[in-house]
PDB file of C-alpha atoms in Angstrom:
ATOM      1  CA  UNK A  86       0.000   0.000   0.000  1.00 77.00           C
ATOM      2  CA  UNK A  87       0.828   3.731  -0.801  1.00 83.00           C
ATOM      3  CA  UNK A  88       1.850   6.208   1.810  1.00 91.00           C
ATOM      4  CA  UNK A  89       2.808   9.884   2.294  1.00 94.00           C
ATOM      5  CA  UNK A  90       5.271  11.589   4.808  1.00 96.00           C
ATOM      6  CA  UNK A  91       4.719  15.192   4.726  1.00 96.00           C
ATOM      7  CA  UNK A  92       8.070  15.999   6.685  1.00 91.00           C
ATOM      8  CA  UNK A  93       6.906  19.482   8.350  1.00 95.00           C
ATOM      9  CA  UNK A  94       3.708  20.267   9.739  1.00 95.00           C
ATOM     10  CA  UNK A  95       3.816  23.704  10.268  1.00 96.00           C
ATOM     11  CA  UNK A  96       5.777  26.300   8.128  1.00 98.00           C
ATOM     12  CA  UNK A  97       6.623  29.885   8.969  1.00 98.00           C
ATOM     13  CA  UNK A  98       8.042  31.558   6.578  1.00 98.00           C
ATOM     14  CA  UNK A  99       8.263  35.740   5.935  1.00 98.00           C
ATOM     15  CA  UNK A 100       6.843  37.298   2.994  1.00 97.00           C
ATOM     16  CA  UNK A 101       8.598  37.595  -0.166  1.00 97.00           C
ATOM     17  CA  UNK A 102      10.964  34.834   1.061  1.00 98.00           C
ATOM     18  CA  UNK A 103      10.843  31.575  -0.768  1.00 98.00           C
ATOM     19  CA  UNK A 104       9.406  28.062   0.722  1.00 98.00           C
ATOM     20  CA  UNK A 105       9.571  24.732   0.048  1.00 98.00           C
ATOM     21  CA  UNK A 106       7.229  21.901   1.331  1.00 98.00           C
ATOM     22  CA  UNK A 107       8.377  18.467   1.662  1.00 98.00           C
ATOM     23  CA  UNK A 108       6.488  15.146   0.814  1.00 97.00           C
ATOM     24  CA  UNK A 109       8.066  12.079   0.366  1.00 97.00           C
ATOM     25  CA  UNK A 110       5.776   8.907  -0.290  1.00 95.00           C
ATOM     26  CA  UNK A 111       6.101   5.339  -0.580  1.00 91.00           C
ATOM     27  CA  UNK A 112       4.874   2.797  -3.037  1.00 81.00           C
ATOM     28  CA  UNK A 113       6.125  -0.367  -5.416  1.00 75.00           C
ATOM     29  CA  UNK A 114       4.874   0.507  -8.568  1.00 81.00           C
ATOM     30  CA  UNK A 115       4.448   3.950 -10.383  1.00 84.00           C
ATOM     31  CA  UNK A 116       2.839   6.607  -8.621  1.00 90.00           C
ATOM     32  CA  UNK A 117       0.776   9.769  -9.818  1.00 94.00           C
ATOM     33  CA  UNK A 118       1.153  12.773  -7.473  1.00 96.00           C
ATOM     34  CA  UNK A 119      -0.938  15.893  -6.357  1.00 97.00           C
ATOM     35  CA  UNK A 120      -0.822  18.832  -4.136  1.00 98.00           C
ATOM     36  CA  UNK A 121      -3.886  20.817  -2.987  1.00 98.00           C
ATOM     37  CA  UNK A 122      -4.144  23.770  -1.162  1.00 97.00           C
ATOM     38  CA  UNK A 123      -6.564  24.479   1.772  1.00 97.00           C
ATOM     39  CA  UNK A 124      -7.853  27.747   3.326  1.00 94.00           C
ATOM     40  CA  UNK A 125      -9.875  27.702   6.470  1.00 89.00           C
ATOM     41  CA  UNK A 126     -13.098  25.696   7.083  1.00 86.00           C
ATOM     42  CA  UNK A 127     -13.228  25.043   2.670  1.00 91.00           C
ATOM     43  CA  UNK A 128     -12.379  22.289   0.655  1.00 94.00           C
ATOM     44  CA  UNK A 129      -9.630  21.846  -0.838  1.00 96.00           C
ATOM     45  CA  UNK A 130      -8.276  22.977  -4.288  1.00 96.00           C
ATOM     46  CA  UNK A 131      -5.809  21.448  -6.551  1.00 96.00           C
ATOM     47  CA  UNK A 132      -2.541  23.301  -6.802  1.00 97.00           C
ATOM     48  CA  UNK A 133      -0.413  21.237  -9.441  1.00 97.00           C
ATOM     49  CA  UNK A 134      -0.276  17.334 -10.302  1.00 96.00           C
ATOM     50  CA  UNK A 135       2.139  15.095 -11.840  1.00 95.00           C
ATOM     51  CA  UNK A 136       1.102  12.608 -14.160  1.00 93.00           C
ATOM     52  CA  UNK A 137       4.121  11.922 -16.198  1.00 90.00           C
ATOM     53  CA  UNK A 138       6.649  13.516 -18.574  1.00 89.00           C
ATOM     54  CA  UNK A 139       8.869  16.576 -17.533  1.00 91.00           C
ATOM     55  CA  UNK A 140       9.041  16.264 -13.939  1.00 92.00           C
ATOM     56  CA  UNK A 141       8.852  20.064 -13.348  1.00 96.00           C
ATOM     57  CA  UNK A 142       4.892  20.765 -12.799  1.00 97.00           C
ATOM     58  CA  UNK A 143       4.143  23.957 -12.571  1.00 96.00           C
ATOM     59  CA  UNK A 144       0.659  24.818 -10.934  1.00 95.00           C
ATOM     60  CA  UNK A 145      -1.365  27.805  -9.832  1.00 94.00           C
ATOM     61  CA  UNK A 146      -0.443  31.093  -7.748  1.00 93.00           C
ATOM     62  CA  UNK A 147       3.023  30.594  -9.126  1.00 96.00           C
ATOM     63  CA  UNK A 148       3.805  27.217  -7.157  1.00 97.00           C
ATOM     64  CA  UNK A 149       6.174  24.391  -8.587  1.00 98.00           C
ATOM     65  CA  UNK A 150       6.758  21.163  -7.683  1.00 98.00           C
ATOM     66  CA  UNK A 151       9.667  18.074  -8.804  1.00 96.00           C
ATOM     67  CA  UNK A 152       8.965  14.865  -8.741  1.00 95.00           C
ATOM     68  CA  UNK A 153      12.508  12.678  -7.590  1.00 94.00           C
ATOM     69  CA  UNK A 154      11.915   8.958  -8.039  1.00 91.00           C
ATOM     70  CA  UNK A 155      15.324   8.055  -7.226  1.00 92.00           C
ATOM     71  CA  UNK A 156      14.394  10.137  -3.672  1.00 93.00           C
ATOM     72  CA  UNK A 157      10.404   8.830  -4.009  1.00 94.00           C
ATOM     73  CA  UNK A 158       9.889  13.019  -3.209  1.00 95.00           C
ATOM     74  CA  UNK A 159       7.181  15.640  -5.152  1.00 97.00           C
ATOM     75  CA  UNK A 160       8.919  18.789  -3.213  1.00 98.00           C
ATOM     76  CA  UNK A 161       6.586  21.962  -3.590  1.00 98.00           C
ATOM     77  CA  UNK A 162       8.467  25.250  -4.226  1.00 98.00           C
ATOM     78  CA  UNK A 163       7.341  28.738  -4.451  1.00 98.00           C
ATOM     79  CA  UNK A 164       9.978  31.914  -4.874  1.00 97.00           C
ATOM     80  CA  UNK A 165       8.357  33.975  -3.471  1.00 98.00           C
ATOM     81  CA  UNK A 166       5.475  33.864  -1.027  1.00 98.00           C
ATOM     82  CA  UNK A 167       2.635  36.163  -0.195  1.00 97.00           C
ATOM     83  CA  UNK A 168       0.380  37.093   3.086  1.00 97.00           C
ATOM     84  CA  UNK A 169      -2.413  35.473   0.680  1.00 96.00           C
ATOM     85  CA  UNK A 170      -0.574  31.759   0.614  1.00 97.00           C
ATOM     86  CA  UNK A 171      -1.153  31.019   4.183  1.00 97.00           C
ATOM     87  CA  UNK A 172      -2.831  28.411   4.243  1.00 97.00           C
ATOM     88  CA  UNK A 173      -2.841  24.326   4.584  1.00 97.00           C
ATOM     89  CA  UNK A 174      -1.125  22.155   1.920  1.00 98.00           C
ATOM     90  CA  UNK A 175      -1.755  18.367   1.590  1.00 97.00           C
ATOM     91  CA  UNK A 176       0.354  16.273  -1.055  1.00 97.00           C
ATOM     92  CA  UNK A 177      -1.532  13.171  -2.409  1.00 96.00           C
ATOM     93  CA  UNK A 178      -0.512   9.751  -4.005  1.00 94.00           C
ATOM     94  CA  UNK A 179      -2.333   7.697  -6.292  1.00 92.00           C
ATOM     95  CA  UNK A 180      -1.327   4.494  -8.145  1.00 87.00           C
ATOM     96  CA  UNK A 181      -3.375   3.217 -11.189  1.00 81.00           C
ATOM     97  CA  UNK A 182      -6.647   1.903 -11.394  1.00 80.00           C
ATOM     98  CA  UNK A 183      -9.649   2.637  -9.328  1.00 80.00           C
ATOM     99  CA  UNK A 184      -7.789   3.660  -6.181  1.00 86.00           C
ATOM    100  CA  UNK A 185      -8.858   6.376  -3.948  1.00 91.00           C
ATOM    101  CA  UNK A 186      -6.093   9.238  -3.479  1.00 93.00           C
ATOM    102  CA  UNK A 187      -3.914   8.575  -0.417  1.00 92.00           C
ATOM    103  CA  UNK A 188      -3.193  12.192   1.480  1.00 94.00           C
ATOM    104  CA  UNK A 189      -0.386  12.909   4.061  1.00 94.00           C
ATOM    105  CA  UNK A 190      -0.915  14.621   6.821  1.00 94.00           C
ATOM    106  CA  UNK A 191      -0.907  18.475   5.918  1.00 95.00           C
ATOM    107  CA  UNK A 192       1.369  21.389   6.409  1.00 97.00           C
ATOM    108  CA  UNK A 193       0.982  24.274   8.001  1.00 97.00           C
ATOM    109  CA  UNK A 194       2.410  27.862   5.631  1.00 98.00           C
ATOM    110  CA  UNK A 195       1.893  30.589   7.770  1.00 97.00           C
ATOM    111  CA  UNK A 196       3.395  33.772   5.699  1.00 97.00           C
ATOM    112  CA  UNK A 197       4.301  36.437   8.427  1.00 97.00           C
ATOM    113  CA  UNK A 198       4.604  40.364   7.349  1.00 95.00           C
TER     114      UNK A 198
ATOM    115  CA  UNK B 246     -21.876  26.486 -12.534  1.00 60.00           C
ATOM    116  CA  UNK B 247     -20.728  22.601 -12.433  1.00 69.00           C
ATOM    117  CA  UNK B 248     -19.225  21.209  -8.686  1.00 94.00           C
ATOM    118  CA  UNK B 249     -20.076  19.556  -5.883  1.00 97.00           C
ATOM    119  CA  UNK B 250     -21.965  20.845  -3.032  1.00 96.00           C
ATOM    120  CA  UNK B 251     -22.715  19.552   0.450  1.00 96.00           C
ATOM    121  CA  UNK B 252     -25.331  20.786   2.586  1.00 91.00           C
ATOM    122  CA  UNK B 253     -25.380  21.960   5.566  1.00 92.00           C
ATOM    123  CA  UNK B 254     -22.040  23.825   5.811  1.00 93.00           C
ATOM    124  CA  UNK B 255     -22.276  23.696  10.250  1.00 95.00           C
ATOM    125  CA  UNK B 256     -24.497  20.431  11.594  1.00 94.00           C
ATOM    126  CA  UNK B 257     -24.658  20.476  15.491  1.00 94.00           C
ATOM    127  CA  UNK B 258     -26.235  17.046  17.131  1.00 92.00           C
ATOM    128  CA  UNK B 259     -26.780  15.404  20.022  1.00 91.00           C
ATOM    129  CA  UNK B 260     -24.836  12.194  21.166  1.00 91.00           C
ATOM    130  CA  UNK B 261     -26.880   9.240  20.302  1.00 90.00           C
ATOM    131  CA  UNK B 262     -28.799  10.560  17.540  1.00 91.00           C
ATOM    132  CA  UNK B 263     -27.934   9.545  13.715  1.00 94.00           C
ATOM    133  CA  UNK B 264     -26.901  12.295  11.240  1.00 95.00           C
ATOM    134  CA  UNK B 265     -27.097  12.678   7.131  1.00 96.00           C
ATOM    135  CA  UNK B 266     -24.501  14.926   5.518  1.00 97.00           C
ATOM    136  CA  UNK B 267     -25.281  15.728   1.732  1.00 97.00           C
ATOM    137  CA  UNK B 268     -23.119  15.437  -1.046  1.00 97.00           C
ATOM    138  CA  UNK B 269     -24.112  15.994  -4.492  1.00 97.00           C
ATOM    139  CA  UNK B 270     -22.543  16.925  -7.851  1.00 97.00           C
ATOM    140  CA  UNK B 271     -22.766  18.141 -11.389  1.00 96.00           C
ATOM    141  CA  UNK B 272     -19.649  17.264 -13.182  1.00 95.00           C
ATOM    142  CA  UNK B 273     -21.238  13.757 -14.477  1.00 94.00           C
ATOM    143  CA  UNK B 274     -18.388  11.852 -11.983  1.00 95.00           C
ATOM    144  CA  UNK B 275     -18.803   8.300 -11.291  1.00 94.00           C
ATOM    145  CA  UNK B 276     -16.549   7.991  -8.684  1.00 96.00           C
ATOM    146  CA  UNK B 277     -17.455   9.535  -5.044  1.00 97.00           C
ATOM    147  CA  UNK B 278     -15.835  10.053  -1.444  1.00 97.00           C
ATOM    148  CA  UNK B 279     -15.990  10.524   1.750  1.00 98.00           C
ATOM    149  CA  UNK B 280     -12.824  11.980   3.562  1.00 97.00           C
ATOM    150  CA  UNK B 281     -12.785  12.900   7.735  1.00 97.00           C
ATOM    151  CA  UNK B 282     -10.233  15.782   8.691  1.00 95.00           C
ATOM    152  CA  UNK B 283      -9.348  16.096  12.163  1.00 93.00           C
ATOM    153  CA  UNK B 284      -6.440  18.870  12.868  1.00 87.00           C
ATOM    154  CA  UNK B 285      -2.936  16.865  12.575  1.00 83.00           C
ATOM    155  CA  UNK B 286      -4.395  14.096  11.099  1.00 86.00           C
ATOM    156  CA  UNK B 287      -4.745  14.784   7.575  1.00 90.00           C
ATOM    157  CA  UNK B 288      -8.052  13.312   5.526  1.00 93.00           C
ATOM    158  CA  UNK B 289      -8.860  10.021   6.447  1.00 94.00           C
ATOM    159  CA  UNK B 290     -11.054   8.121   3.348  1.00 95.00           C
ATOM    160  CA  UNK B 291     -14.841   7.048   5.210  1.00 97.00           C
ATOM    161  CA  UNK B 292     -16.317   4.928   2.083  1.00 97.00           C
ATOM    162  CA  UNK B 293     -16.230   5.450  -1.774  1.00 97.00           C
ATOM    163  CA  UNK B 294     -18.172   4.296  -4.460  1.00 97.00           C
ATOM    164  CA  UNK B 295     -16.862   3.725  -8.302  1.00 94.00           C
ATOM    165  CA  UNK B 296     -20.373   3.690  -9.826  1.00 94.00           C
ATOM    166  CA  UNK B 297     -24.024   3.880  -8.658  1.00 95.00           C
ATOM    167  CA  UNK B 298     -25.752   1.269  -5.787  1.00 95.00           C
ATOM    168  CA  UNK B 299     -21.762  -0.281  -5.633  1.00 95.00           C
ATOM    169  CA  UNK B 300     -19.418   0.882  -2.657  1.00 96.00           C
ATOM    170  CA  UNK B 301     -16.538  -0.194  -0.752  1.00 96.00           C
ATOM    171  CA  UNK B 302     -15.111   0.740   3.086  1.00 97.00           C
ATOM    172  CA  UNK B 303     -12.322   3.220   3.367  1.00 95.00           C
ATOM    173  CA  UNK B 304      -9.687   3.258   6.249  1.00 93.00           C
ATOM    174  CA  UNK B 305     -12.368   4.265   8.915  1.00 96.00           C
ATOM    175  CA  UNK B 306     -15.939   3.097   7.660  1.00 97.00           C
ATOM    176  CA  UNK B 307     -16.922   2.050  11.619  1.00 96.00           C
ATOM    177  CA  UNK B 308     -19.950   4.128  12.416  1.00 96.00           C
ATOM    178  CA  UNK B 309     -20.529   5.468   9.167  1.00 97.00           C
ATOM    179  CA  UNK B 310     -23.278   3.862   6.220  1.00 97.00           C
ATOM    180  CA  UNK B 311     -23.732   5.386   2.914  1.00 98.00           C
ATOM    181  CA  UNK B 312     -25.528   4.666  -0.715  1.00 97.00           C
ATOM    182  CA  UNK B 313     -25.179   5.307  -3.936  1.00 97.00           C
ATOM    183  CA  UNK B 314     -28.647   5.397  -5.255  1.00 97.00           C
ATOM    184  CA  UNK B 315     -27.911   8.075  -7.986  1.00 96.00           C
ATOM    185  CA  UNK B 316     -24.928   8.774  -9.880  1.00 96.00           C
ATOM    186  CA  UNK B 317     -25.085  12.715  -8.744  1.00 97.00           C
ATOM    187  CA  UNK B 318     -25.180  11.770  -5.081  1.00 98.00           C
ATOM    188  CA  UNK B 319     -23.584  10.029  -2.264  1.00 98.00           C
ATOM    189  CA  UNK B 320     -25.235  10.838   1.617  1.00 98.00           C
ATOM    190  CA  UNK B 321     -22.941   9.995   4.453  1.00 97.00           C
ATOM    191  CA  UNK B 322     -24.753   8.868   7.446  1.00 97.00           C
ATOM    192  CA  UNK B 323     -22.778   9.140  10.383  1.00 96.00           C
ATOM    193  CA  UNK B 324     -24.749   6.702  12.953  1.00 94.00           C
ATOM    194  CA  UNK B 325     -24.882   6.510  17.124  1.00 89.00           C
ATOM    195  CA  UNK B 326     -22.300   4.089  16.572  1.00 88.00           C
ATOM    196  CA  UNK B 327     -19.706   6.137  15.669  1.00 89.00           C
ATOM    197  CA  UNK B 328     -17.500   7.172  19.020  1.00 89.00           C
ATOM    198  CA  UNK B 329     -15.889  10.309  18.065  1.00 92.00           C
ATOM    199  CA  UNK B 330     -18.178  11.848  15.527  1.00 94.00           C
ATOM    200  CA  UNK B 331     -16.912  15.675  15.792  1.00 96.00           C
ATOM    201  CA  UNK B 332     -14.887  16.312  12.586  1.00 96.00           C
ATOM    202  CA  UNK B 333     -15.105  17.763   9.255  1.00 96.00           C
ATOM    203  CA  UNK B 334     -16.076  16.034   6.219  1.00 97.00           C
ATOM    204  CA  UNK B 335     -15.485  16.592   2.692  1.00 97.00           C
ATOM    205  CA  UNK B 336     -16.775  14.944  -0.264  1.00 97.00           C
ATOM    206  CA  UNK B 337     -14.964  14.406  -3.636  1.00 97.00           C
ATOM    207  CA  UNK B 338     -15.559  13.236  -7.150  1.00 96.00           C
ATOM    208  CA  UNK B 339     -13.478  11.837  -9.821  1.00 94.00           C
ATOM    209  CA  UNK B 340     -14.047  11.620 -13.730  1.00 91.00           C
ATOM    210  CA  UNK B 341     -13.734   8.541 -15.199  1.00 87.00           C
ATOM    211  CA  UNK B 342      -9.985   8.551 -17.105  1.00 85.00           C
ATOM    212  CA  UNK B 343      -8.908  11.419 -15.112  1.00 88.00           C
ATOM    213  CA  UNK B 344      -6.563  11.273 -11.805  1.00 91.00           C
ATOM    214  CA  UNK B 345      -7.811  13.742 -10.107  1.00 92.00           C
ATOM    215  CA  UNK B 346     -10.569  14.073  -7.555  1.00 94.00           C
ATOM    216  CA  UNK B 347     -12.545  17.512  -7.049  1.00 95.00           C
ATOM    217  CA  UNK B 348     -13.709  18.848  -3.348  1.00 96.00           C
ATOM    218  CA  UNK B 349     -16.590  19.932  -1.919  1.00 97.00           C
ATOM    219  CA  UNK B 350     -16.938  22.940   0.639  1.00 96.00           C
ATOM    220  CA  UNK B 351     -17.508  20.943   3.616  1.00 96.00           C
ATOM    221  CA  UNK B 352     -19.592  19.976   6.384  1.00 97.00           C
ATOM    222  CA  UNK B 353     -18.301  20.936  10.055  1.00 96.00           C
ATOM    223  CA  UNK B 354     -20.415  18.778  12.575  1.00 96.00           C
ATOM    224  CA  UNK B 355     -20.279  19.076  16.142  1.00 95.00           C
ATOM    225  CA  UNK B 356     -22.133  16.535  18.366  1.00 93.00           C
ATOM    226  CA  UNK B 357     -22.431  17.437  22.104  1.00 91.00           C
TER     227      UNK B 357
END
């Protein structure tokens, strides 16, 4: 069975300054990967998702992510943060077939002023 | 607009009484879910169901039933049974041939 280790759950990070968020997962066979964004008491949105091909993803609000799978890691990345991006961030793991997605636990990005 | 809405955003309920949250949705999705979010703990999966009157148990199905009488919706029921039933839950679709499941809003419910 699939598994993912989000390796920080909270984040504090100053505006303008750039972030990464770490998720490392686990499986045997190939893997496609997600990464959603949520803001208080919603649902969640998806930021950026690797399928296959160039393993550079780009997503929305200027977030990036690079899927290792020598390292089994989908790392998100943004340059440059705003007061806006705080929020929770979940990475996801799915393997083929009908297979529900398998979420980590979440991590905190709290963007300070 | 096309998505997936669940009804009522804030459910409050007393112990020992049985409680419906909504999901429906207008993206033509076959596949459902149920996810449970506790703080630290992520989303845990409830029950999903690939296509309509067929489901299967998730990670934590004790003290929850659903169906899957139409395709556009999927009630939760979360019953007396369940021991800690304070939580959030979200429902989520999927598209047949795509990877990607969708999100509802929510339902906070709070049982005192």
């Amino acid at each position: 069975a699939q598994s993912v280790t989000q390796l920080d759950s909270q984040v504090p990070v100053f505006e303008e300054a750039p972030v990464e968020l770490r998720c490392n997962y686990s499986s045997s066979v190939s893997v496609y990967l997600f990464w959603y964004v949520q803001y208080p008491n919603q649902g969640l949105q998806l930021l950026l998702k690797y399928l296959s091909g160039s393993t550079l993803v780009k997503g929305i609000n200027g977030f990036e992510a690079e899927f290792n799978k020598s390292q089994t890691s989908f790392h998100l990345r943004k340059p440059s943060v705003h007061i806006s991006d705080t929020a929770e961030y979940f990475c996801a793991v799915k393997v083929a077939g009908n297979t529900p997605l398998v979420f980590g636990k979440g991590t905190r990005l709290s963007v300070i002023a | 607009d096309g998505g997936i809405t669940q009804s009522p955003k804030y459910l409050f309920r007393k112990e020992g009484q049985n409680v419906t949250l909504s999901c429906e949705q207008n993206l033509n999705h076959d596949a459902m879910y149920w996810y449970r979010q506790d703080p630290g703990q992520g989303l845990r999966l409830i029950y999903y169901s690939q296509i309509v009157n067929d489901f299967q148990k998730g990670d934590i199905a004790e003290g929850y039933s659903v169906s899957r009488e139409k395709k556009e919706s999927f009630p939760l029921t979360v019953t007396s049974a369940q021991k800690n039933p304070t939580a959030f839950y979200l429902c989520a679709s999927r598209g047949t041939g795509s990877y990607e499941q969708y999100f509802g809003p929510g339902t906070r419910l709070t049982v005192t």
